[in-house]
Tab-separated table of C-alpha atoms in Angstrom:
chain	number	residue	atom	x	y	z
I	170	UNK	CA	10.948	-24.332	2.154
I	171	UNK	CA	12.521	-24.704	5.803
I	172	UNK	CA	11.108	-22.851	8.408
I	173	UNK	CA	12.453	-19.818	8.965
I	174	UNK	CA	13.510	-18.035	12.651
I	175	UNK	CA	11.600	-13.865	13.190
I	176	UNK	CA	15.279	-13.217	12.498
I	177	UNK	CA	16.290	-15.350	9.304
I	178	UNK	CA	12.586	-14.149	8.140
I	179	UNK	CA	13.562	-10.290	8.700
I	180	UNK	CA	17.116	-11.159	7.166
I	181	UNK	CA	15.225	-12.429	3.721
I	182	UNK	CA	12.633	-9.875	3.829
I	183	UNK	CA	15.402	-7.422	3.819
I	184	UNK	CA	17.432	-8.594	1.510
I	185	UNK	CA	14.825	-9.831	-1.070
I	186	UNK	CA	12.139	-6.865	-0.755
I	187	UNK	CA	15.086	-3.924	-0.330
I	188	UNK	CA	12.488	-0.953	0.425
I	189	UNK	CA	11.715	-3.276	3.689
I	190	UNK	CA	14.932	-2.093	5.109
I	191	UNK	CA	14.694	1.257	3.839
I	192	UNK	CA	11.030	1.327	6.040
I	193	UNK	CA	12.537	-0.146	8.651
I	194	UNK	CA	10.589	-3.203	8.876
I	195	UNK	CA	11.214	-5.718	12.066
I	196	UNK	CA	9.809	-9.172	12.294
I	197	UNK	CA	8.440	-9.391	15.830
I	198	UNK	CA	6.983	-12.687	15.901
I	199	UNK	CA	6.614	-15.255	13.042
I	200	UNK	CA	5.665	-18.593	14.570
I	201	UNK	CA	3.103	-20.761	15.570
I	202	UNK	CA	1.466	-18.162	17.403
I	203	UNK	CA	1.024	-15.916	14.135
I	204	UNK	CA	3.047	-13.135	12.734
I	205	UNK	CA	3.909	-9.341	13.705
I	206	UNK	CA	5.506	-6.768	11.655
I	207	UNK	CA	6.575	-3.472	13.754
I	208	UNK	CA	7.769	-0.285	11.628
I	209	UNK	CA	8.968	2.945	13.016
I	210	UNK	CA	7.464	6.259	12.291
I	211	UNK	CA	10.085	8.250	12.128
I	212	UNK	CA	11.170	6.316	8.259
I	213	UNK	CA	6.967	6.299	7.533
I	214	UNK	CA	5.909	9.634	8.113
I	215	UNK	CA	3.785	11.540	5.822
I	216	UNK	CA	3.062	15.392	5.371
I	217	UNK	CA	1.414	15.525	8.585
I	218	UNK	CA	3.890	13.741	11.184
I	219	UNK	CA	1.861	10.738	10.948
I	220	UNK	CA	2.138	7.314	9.197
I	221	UNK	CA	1.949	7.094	5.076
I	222	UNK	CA	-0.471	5.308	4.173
I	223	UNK	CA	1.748	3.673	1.505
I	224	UNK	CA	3.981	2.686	4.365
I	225	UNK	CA	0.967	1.030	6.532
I	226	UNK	CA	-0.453	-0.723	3.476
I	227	UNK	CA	3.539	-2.250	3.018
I	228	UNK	CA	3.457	-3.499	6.454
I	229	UNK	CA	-0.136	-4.866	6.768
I	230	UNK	CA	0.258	-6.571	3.009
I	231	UNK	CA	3.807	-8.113	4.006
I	232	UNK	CA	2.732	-9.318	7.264
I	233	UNK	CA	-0.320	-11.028	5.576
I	234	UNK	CA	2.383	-12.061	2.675
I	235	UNK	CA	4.643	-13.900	5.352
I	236	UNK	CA	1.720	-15.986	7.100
I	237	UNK	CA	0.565	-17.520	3.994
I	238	UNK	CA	4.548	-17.931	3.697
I	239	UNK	CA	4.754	-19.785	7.113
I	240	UNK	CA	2.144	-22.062	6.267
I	241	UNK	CA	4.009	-22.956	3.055
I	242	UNK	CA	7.226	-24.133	4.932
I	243	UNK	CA	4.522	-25.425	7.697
I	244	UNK	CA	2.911	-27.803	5.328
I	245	UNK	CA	6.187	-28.702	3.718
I	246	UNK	CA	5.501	-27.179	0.560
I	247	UNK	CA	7.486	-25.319	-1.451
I	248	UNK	CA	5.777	-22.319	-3.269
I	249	UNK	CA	5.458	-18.997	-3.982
I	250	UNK	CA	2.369	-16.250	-2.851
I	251	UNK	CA	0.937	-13.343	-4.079
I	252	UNK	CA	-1.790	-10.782	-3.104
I	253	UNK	CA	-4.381	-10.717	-5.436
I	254	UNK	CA	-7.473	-8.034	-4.014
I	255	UNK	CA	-7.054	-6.307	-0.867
I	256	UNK	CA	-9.634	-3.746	0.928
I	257	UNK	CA	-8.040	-1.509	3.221
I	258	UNK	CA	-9.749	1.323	5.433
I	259	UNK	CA	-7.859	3.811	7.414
I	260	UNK	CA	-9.929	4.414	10.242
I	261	UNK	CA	-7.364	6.904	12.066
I	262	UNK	CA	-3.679	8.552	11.975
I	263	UNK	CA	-1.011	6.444	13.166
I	264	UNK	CA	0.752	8.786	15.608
I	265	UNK	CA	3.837	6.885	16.492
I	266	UNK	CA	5.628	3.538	15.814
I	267	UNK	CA	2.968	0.760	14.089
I	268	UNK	CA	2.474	-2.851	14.330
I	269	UNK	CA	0.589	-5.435	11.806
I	270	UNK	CA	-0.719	-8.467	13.347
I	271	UNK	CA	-2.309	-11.020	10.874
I	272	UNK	CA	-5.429	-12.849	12.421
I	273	UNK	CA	-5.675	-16.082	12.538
I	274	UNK	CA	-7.893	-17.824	9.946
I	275	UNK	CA	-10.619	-20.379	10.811
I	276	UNK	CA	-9.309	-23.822	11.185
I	277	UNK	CA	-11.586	-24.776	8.318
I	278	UNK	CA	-10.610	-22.303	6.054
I	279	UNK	CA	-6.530	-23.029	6.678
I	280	UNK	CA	-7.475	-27.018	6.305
I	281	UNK	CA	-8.966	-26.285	2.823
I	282	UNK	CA	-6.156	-23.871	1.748
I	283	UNK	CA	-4.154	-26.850	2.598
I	284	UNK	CA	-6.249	-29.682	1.017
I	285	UNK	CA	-6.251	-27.359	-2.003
I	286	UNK	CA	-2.884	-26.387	-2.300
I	287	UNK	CA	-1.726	-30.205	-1.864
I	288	UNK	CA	-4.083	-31.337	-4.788
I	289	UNK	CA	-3.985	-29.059	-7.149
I	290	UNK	CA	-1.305	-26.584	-6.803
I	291	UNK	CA	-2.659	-23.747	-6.101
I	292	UNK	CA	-5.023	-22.106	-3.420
I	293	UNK	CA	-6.278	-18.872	-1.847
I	294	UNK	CA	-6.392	-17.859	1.404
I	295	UNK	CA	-8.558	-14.513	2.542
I	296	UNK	CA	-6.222	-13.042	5.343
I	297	UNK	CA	-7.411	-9.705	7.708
I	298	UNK	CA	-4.498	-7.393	9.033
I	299	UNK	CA	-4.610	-5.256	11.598
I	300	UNK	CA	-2.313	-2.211	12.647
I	301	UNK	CA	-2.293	-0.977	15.428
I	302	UNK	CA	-0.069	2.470	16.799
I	303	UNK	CA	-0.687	3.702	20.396
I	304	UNK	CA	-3.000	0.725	21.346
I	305	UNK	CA	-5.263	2.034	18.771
I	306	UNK	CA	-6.150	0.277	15.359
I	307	UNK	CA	-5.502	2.480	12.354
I	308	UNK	CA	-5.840	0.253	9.349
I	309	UNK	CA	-7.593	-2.884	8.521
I	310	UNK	CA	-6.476	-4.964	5.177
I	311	UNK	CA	-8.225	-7.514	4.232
I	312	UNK	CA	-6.374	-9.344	1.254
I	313	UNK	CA	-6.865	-12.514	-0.823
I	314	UNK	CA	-3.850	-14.203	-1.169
I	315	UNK	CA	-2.869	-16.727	-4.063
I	316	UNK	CA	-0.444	-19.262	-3.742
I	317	UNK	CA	1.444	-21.766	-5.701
I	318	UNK	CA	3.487	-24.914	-5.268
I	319	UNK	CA	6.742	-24.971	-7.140
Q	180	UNK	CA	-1.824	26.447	-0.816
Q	181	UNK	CA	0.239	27.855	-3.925
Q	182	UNK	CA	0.278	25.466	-7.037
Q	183	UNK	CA	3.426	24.095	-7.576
Q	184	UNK	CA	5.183	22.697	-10.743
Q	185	UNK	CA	5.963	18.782	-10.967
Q	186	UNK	CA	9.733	19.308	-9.642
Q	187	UNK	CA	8.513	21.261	-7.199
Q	188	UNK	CA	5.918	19.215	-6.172
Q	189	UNK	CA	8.621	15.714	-6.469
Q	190	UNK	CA	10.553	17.836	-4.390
Q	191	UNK	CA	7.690	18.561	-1.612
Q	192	UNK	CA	7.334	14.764	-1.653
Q	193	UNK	CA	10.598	13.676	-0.823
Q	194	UNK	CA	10.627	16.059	1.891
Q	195	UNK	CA	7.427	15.478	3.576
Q	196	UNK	CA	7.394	12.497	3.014
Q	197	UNK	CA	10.565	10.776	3.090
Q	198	UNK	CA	10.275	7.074	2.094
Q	199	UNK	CA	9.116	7.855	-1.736
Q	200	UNK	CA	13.121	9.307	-1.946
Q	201	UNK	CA	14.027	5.899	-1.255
Q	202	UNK	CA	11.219	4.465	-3.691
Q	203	UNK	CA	12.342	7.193	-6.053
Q	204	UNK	CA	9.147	7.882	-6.942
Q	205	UNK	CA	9.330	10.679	-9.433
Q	206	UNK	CA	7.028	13.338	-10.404
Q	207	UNK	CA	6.256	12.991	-14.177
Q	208	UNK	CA	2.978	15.106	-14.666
Q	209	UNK	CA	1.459	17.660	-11.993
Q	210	UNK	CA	-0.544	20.033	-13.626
Q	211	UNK	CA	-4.289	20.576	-15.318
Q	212	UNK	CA	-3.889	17.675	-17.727
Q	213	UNK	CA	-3.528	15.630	-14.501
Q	214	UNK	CA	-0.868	13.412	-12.190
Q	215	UNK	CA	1.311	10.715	-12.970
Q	216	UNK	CA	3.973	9.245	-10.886
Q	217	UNK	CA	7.060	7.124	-11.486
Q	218	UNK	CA	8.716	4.351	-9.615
Q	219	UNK	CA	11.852	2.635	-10.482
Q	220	UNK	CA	11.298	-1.747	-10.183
Q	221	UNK	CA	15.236	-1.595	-8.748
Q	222	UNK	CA	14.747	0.010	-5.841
Q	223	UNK	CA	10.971	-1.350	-5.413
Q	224	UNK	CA	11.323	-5.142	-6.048
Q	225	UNK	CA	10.200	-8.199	-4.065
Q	226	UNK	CA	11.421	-11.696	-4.132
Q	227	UNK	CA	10.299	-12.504	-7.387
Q	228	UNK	CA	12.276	-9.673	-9.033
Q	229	UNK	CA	8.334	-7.731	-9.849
Q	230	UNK	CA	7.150	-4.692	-8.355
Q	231	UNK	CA	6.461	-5.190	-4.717
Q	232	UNK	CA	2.677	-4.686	-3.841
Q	233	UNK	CA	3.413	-2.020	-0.517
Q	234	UNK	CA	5.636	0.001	-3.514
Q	235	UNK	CA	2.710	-0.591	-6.329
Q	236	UNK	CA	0.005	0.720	-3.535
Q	237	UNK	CA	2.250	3.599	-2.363
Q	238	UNK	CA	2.610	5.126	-5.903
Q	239	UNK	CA	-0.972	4.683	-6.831
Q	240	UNK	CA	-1.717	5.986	-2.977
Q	241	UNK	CA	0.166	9.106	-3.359
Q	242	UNK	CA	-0.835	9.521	-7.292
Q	243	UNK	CA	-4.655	10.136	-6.182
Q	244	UNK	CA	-3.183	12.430	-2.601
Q	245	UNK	CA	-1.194	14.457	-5.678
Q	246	UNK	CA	-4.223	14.948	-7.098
Q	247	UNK	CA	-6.402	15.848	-4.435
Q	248	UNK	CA	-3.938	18.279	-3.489
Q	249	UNK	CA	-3.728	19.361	-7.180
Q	250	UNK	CA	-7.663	20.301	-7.163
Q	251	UNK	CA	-7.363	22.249	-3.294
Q	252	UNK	CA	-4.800	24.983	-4.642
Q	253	UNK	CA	-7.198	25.125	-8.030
Q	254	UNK	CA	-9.668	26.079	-5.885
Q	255	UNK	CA	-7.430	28.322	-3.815
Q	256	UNK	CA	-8.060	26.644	-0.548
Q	257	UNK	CA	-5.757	25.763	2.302
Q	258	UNK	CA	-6.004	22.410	2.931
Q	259	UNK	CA	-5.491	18.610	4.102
Q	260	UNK	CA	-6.261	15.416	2.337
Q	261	UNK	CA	-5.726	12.087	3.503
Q	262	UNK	CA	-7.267	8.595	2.292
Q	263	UNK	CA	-9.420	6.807	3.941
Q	264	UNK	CA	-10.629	3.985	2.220
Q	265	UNK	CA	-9.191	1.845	-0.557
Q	266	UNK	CA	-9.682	-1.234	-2.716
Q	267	UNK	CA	-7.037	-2.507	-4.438
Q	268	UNK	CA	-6.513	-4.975	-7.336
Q	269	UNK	CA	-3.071	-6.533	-8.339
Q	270	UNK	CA	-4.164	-8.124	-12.070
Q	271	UNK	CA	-0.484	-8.960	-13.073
Q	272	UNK	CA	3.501	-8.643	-11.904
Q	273	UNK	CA	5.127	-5.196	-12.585
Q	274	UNK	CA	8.555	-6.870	-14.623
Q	275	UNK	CA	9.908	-3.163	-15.105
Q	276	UNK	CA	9.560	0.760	-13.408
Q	277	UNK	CA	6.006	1.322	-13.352
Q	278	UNK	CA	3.879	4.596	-13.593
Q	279	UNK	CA	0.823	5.513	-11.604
Q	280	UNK	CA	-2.008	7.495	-13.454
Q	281	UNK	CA	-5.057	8.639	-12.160
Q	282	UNK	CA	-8.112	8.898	-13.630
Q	283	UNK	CA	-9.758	11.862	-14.303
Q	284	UNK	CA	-12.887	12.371	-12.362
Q	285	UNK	CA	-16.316	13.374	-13.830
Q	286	UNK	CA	-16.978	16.658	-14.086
Q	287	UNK	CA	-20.257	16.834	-11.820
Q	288	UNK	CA	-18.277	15.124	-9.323
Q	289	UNK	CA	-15.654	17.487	-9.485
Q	290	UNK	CA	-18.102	20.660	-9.092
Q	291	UNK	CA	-19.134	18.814	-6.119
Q	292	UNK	CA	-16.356	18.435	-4.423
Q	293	UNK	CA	-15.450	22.374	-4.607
Q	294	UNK	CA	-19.027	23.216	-3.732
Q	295	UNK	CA	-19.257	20.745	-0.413
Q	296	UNK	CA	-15.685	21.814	0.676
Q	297	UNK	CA	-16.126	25.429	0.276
Q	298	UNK	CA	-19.928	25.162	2.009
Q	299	UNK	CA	-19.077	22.815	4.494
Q	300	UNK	CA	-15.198	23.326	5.171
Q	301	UNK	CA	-14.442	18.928	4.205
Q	302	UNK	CA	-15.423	16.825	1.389
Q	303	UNK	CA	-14.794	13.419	0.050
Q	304	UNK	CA	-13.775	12.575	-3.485
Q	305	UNK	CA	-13.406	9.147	-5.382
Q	306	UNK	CA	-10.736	8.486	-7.499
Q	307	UNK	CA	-9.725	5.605	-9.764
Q	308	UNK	CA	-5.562	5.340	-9.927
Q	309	UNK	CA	-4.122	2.668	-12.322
Q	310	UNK	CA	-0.941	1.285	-12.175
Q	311	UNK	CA	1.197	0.549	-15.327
Q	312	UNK	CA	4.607	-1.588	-16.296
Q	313	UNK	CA	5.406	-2.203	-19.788
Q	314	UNK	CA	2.732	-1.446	-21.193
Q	315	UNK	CA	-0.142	-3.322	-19.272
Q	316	UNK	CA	-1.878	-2.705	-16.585
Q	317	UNK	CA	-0.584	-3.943	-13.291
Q	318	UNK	CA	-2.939	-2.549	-10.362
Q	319	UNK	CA	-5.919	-0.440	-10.210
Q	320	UNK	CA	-6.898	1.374	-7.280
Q	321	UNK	CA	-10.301	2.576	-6.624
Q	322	UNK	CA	-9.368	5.600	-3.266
Q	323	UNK	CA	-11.614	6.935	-1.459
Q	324	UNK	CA	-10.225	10.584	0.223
Q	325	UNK	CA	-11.612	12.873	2.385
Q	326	UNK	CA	-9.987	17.046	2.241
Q	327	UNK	CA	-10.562	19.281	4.837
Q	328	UNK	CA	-9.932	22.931	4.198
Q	329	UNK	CA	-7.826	24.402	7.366
């Protein structure tokens, strides 16, 4: 897969995972430096004026979704990935617009992923997402990814 | 809170919360027997034409809120419920519309529940949600929510 720009990324999100555009989802960052997905509340909203939890989750899981994604076109691979598990806690209401930033993994756990991946065709990478809305973190995800070469 | 019938209840949904019009989440069962909610795969697909995870989470999310809500006009209180924890696994890809049902809790639990929220004014109930397509089982969701009577 060829490396994708934030804005070719957001373009395929979009058009391949439609409720993405219905949410509202922008790709802030998707580089080197990690990934950021940014969603506005006024599309997310539950019952109570803040964000649906169904809505966070989408963000946080697709933001985890397109790092293991980056490293596939990173490495040169061409593959697919999946969530397998994830454990999410809400620890507070998101009151206005939110952001998911993937955290980086350790260096040792990316090289295995990699090593893996290369010589067998499939690996899993354990990813933790944070939101954040209003400086404050509302959810953390963390989710085992799967992914395949093609 | 009044109890509502499943339309009316779909209906309360797509209002409050507005994304699940887009999912088109429906509202197939709402009433003592228990909850189960509908998705459609077209408008809730991902890149590899299956259910898309943030979609397969929000319908088992809001299936076990449903419920919660369900139990709070039973009881005849006036009240909030929101999730706060959740673990989440995705055994296999949803290939068609898929259906969230949630699990009836025991009855001891249930009795506890009503007697902790009526003594106390908030109370925290388990639920297991799963997640069907075609037949099999797609995603089962193990949601922890917390009610608070108002």
């Amino acid at each position: 897969m060829v490396q994708l720009t934030s804005t070719e990324w957001q373009n395929y999100l979009h058009h391949e995972i439609p409720i993405t555009r219905d949410q509202g989802v922008e790709v802030v960052r998707f580089d080197d430096e990690g990934v950021e997905l940014k969603a506005p509340l006024a599309t997310n909203h539950n019952d109570k004026g803040t964000g649906f939890a169904g809505s966070l989750f989408s963000v946080a899981v697709l933001a985890g979704w397109s790092q293991v994604m980056w490293y596939l076109a990173r490495f040169s691979i061409d593959g697919q990935a999946v969530v397998s598990r994830s454990e999410v806690r809400f620890s507070r209401p998101a009151t206005g617009d939110f952001t998911a930033r993937v955290e980086p993994p350790g260096a040792g756990d990316l090289e295995e992923f990699q090593r893996v991946l290369t010589a067998k065709g499939r690996a899993r990478l354990q990813l933790t997402v944070r939101v954040f809305s209003g400086g404050e973190e509302v959810l953390t995800l963390e989710g085992n990814y799967a992914a395949i070469s093609v």
